[in-house]
Short mmCIF file of C-alpha atoms in Angstrom, two decimals:
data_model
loop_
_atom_site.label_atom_id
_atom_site.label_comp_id
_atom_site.label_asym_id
_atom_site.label_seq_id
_atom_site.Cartn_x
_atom_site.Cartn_y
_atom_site.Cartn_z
CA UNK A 28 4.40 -7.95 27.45
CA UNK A 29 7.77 -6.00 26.58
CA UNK A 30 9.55 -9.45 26.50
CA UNK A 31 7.63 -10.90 23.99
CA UNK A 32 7.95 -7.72 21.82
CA UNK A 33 11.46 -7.58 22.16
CA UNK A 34 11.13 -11.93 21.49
CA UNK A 35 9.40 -11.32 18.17
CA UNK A 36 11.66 -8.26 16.78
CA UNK A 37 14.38 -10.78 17.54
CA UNK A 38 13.05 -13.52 15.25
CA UNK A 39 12.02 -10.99 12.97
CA UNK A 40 15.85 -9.78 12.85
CA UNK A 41 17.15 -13.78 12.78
CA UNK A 42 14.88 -13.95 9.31
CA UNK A 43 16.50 -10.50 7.87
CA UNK A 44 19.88 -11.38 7.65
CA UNK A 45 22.27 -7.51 8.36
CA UNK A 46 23.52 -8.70 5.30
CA UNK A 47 20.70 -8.69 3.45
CA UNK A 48 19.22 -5.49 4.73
CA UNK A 49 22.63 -3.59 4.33
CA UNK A 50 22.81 -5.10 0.28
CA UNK A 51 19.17 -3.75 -0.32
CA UNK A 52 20.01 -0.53 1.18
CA UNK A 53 23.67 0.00 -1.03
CA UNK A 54 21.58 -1.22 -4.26
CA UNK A 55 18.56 1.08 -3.44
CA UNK A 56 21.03 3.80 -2.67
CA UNK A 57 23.13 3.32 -5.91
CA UNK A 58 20.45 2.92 -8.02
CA UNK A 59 19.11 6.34 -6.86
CA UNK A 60 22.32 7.72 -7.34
CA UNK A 61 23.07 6.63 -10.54
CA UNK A 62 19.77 7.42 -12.25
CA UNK A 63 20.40 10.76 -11.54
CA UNK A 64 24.26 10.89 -12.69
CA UNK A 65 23.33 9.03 -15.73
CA UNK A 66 19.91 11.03 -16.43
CA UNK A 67 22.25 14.26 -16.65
CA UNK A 68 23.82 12.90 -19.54
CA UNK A 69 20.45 11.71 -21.21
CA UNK A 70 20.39 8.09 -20.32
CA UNK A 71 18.01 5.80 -19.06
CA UNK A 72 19.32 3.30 -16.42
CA UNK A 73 17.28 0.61 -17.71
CA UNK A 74 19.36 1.31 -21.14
CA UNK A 75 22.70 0.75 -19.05
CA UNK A 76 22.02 -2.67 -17.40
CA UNK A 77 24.59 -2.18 -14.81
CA UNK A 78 24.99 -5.67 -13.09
CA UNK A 79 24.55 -6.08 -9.34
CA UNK A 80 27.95 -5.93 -8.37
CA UNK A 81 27.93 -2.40 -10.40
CA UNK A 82 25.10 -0.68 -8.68
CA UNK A 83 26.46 -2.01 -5.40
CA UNK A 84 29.74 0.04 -6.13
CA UNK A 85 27.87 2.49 -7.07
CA UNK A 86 25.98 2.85 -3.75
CA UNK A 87 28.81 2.61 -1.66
CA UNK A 88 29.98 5.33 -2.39
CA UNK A 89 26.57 7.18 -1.78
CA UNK A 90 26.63 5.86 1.73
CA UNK A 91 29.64 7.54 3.03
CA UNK A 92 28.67 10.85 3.74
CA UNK A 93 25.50 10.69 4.99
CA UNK A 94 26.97 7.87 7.30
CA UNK A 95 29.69 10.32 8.92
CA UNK A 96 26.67 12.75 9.45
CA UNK A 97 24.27 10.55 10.99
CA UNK A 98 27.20 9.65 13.10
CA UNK A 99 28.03 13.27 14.08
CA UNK A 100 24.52 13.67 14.91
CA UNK A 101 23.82 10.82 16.77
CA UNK A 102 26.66 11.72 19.26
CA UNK A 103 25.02 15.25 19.54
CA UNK A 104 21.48 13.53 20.45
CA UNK A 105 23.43 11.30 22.50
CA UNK A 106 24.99 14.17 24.61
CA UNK A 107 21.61 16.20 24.83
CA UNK A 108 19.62 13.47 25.91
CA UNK A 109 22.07 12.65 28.91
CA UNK A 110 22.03 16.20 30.12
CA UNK A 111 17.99 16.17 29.79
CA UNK A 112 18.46 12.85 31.92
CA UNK A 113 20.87 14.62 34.77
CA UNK A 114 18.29 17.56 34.64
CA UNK A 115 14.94 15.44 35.13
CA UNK A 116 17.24 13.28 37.85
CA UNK A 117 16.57 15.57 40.52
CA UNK A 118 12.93 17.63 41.60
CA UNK A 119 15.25 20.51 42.13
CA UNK A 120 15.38 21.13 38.66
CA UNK A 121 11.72 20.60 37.54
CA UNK A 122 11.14 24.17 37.02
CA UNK A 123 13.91 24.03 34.42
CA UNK A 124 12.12 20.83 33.30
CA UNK A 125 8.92 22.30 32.09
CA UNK A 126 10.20 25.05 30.27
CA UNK A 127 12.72 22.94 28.29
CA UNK A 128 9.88 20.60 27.42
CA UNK A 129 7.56 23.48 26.76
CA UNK A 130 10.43 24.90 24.33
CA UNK A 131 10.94 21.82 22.84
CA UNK A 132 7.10 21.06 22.00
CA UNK A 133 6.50 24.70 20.54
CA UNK A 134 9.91 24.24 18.56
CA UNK A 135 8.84 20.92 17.46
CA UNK A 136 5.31 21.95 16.22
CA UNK A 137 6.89 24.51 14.03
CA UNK A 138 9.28 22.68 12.61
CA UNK A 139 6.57 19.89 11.90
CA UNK A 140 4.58 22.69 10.05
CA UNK A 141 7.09 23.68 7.81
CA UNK A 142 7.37 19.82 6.99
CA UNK A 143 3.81 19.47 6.57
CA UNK A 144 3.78 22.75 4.36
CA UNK A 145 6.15 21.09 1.64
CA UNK A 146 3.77 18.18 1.89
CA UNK A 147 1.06 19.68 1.01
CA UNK A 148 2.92 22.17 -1.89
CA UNK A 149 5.03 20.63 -4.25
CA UNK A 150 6.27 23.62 -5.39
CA UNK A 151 8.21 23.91 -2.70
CA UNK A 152 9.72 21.13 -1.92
CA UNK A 153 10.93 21.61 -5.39
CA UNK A 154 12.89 24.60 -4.82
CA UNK A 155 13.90 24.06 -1.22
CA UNK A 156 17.24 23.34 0.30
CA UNK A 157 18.09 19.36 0.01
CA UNK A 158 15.63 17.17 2.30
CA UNK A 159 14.32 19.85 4.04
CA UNK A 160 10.82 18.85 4.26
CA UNK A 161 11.52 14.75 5.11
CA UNK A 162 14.27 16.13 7.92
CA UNK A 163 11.47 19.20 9.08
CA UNK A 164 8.71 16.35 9.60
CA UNK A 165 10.91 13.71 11.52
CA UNK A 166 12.24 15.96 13.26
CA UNK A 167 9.63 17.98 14.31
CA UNK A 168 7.76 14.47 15.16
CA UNK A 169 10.50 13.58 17.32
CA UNK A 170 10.42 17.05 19.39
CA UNK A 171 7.25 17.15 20.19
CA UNK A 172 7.23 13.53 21.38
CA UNK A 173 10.37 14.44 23.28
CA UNK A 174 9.23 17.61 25.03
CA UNK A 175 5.39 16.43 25.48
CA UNK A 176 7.63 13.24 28.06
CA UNK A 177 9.44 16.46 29.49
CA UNK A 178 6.13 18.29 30.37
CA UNK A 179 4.73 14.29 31.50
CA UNK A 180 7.03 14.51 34.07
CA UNK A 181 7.20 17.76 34.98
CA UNK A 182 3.38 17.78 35.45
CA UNK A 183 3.63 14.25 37.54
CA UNK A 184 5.94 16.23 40.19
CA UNK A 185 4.07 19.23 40.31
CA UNK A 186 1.10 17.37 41.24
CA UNK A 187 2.41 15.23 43.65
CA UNK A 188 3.59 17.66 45.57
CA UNK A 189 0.49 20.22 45.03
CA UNK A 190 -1.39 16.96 46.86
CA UNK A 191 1.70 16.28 49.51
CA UNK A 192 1.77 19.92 50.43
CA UNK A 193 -2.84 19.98 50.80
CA UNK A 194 -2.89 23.02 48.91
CA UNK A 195 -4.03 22.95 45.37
CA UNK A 196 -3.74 26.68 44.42
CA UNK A 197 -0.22 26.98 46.00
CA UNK A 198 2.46 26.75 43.71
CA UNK A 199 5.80 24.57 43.66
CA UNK A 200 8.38 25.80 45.57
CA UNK A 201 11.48 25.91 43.79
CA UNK A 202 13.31 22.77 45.50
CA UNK A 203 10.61 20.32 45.83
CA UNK A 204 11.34 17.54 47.97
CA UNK A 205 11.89 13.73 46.58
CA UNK A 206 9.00 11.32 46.89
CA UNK A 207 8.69 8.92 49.44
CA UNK A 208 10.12 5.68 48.38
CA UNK A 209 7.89 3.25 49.50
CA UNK A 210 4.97 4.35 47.40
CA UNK A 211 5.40 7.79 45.49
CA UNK A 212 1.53 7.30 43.91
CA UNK A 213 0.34 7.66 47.58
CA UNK A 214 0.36 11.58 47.28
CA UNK A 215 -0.59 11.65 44.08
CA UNK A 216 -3.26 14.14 42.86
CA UNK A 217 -5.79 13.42 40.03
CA UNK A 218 -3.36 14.80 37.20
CA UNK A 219 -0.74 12.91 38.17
CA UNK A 220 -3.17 9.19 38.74
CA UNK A 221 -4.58 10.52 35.14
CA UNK A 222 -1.02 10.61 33.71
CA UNK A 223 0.02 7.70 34.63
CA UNK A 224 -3.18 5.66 33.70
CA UNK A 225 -3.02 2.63 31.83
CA UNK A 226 -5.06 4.65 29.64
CA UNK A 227 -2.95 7.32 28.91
CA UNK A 228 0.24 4.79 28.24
CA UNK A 229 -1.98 2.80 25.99
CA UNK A 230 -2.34 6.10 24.30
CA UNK A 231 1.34 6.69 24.67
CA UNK A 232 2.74 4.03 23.15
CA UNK A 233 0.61 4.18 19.56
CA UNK A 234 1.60 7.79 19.29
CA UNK A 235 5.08 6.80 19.84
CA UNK A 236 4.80 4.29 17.38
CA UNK A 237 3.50 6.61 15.19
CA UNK A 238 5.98 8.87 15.46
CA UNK A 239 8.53 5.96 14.84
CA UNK A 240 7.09 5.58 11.32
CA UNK A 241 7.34 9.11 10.72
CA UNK A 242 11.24 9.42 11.67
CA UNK A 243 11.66 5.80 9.61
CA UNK A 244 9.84 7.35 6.38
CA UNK A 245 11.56 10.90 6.76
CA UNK A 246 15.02 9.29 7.30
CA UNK A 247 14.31 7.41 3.99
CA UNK A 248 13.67 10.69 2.07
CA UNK A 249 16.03 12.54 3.09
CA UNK A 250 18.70 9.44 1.91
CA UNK A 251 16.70 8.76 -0.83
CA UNK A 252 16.71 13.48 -1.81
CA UNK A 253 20.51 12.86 -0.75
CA UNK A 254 21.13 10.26 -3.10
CA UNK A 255 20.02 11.74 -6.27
CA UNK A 256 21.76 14.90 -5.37
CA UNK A 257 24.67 13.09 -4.89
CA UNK A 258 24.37 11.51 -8.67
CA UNK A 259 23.58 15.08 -10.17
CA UNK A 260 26.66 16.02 -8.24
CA UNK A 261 28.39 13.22 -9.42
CA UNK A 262 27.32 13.72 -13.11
CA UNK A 263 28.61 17.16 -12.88
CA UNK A 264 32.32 16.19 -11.79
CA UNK A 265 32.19 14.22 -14.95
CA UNK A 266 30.78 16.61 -17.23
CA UNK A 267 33.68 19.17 -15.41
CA UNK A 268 36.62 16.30 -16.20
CA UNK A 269 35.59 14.30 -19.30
CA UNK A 270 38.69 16.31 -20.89
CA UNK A 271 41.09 14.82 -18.60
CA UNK A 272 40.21 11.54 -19.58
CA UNK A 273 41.67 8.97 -21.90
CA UNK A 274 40.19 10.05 -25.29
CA UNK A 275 38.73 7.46 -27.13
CA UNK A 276 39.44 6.98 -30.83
CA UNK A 277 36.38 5.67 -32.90
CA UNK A 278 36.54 3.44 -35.86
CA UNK A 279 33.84 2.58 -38.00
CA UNK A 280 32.96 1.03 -41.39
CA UNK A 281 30.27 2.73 -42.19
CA UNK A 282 29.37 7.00 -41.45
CA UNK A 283 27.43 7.14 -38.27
CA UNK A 284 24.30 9.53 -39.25
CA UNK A 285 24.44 12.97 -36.86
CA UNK A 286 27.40 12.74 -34.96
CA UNK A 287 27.25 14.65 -31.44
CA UNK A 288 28.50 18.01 -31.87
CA UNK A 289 31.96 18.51 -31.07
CA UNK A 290 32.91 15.23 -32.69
CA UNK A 291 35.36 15.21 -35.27
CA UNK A 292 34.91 12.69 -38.32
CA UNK A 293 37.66 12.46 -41.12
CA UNK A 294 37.85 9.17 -43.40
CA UNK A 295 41.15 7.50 -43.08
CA UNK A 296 43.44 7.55 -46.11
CA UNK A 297 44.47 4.44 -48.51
CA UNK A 298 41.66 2.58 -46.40
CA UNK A 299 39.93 -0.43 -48.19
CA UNK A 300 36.23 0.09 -48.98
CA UNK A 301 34.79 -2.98 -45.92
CA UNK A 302 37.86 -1.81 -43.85
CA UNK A 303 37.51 0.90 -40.61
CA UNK A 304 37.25 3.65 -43.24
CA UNK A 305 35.74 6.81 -41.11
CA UNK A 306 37.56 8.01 -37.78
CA UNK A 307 35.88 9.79 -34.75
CA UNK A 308 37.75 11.79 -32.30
CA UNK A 309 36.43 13.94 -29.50
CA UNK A 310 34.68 11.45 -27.49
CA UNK A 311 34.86 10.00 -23.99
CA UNK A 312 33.50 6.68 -22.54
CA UNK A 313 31.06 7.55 -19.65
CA UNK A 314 30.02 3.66 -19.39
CA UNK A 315 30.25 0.32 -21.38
CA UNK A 316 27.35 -1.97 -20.29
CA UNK A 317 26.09 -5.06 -22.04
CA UNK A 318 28.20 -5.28 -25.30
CA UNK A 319 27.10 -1.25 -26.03
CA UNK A 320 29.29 1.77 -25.34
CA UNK A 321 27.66 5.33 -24.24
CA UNK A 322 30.23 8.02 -25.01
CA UNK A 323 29.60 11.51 -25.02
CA UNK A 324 31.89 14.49 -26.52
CA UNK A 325 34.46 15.97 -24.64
CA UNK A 326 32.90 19.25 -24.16
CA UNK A 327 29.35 18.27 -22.57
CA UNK A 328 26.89 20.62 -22.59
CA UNK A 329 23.72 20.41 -21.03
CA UNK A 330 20.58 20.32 -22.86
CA UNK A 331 22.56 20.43 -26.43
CA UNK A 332 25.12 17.64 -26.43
CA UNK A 333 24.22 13.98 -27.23
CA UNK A 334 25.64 10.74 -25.82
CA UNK A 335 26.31 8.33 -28.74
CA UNK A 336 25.03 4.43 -28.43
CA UNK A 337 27.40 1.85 -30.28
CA UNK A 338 27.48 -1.95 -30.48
CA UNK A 339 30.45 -2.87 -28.71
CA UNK A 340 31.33 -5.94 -31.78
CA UNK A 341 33.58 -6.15 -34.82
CA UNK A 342 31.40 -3.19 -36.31
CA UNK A 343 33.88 -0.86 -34.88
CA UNK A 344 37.11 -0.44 -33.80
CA UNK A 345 38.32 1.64 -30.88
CA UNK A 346 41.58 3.23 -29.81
CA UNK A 347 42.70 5.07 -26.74
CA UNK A 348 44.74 8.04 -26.20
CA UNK A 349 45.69 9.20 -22.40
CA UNK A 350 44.33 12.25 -21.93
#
């Protein structure tokens, strides 16, 4: 049965090309991302039109950090879950077994609740930290699945040797010896049969699954919370350094009707009547998309500046000045 799961997930990973998935994950990413760096500045996305290739810049850079952590944290896992395996290795330790697991399932639940809690109330996942409720539920998931296989085992152990020993009401001692290797279900008692029922793995095995789709659909939140964090982040730095960039000199033949504030408009001496006759200083390009340029004035500020829209064509006329 395992070998034809692990037979299909193979085909299904022949069909969906790495390349493919890691293209859709970069544009998804970016797109986040730069919704919310360009949404600080009062633009619509859809207005940009940023081409593929754009958004896929865009979402590499998104990728990075979040990367490095998961990478950081996956060696942590990695280093907890091989002391949890040298500590369920031998029956000596079971007593430390059972308490870890039952720590890790009461940890776990409340964990899981605070997750569930920003579920259920907007509000505060609102005003929480970054990801805190998609990171509380997968996580939380993932404990109690973890520690719930600790107490499986621990329980298995105990019972076996609560039937080895004939006594029921006696309890463990603290070595217990290992089980006999030619059949260890031979002095099994009825918890231990019960636990490892068909049955019970059936059961298992859908909860684990379960819990699979919660960690896959958390782990997506928290990227997706990350990303548009990283965009507002973003979209401050720019805000912070649109002084320090080049300045860019508008031309235009005709007065452009309420100018963003902090713009500077004089009419150019000796200038013909159809020529570039009115001048615009204080402005900076935040993006040129699709034959229009967005540029916003120097001195953003939040809630009160505008971002100006002009046809990138032989209406206007543009020079640059390093800043």
């Amino acid at each position: 049965m395992d070998s034809q799961i692990w037979a299909r997930l193979w085909t299904v990973a022949n069909v969906i090309a790495p390349t493919t998935a890691l293209t859709t994950l970069l544009f998804y990413f970016g797109y986040v991302a730069t919704t919310a760096r360009f949404r600080y500045f009062g633009v619509y996305l859809d207005m940009v039109d940023l081409s593929l290739q754009e958004m896929l810049l865009y979402g590499v850079e998104v990728v990075y950090p979040p990367l490095i952590v998961l990478a950081v944290i996956s060696l942590l896992v990695i280093a907890a879950h091989a002391t949890v395996r040298w500590m369920v290795s031998s029956s000596d330790r079971d007593a430390i077994t059972g308490w870890v697991g039952l720590f890790t399932v009461l940890l776990g639940l409340l964990v899981f609740t605070r997750g569930v809690v920003g579920l259920l109330i907007p509000r505060v996942a609102r005003t929480e930290t970054i990801a805190t409720t998609p990171v509380c539920l997968g996580c939380g998931a993932l404990a109690i699945a973890y520690g719930l296989g600790l107490l499986r085992t621990f329980a298995i152990r105990w019972d076996r040797h609560r039937a080895a020993v004939g006594d029921p009401s006696a309890d463990p001692p603290p070595a217990l010896p290992p089980p006999a290797p030619p059949s260890p279900a031979a002095h099994s008692g009825e918890l231990a049969v019960w636990l490892e029922s068909p049955a019970v793995r059936r059961i298992s095995r859908y909860a684990l699954a379960w819990v699979a789709v919660i960690v896959v659909a958390g782990s997506f939140w928290t990227a997706n919370s990350f990303a548009a964090a990283y965009g507002r982040g973003r979209a401050l730095d720019d805000a912070a350094s649109l002084e320090h960039r080049p300045e860019v000199v508008l031309y235009t033949k005709e007065p452009l009707r309420d100018a963003p504030s902090g713009v500077e408009q004089t009419e150019v001496a000796g200038a013909a009547k159809d020529s570039y006759r009115f001048r615009y200083r204080g402005l900076r390009l935040l993006v040129e998309s699709n034959g229009r340029l967005f540029l916003v004035p120097a001195q953003w500020i939040a809630g009160n500046s505008e971002t100006l829209v002009v046809p990138y064509d032989d209406s206007i006329r543009i020079g640059l000045i390093a800043g």
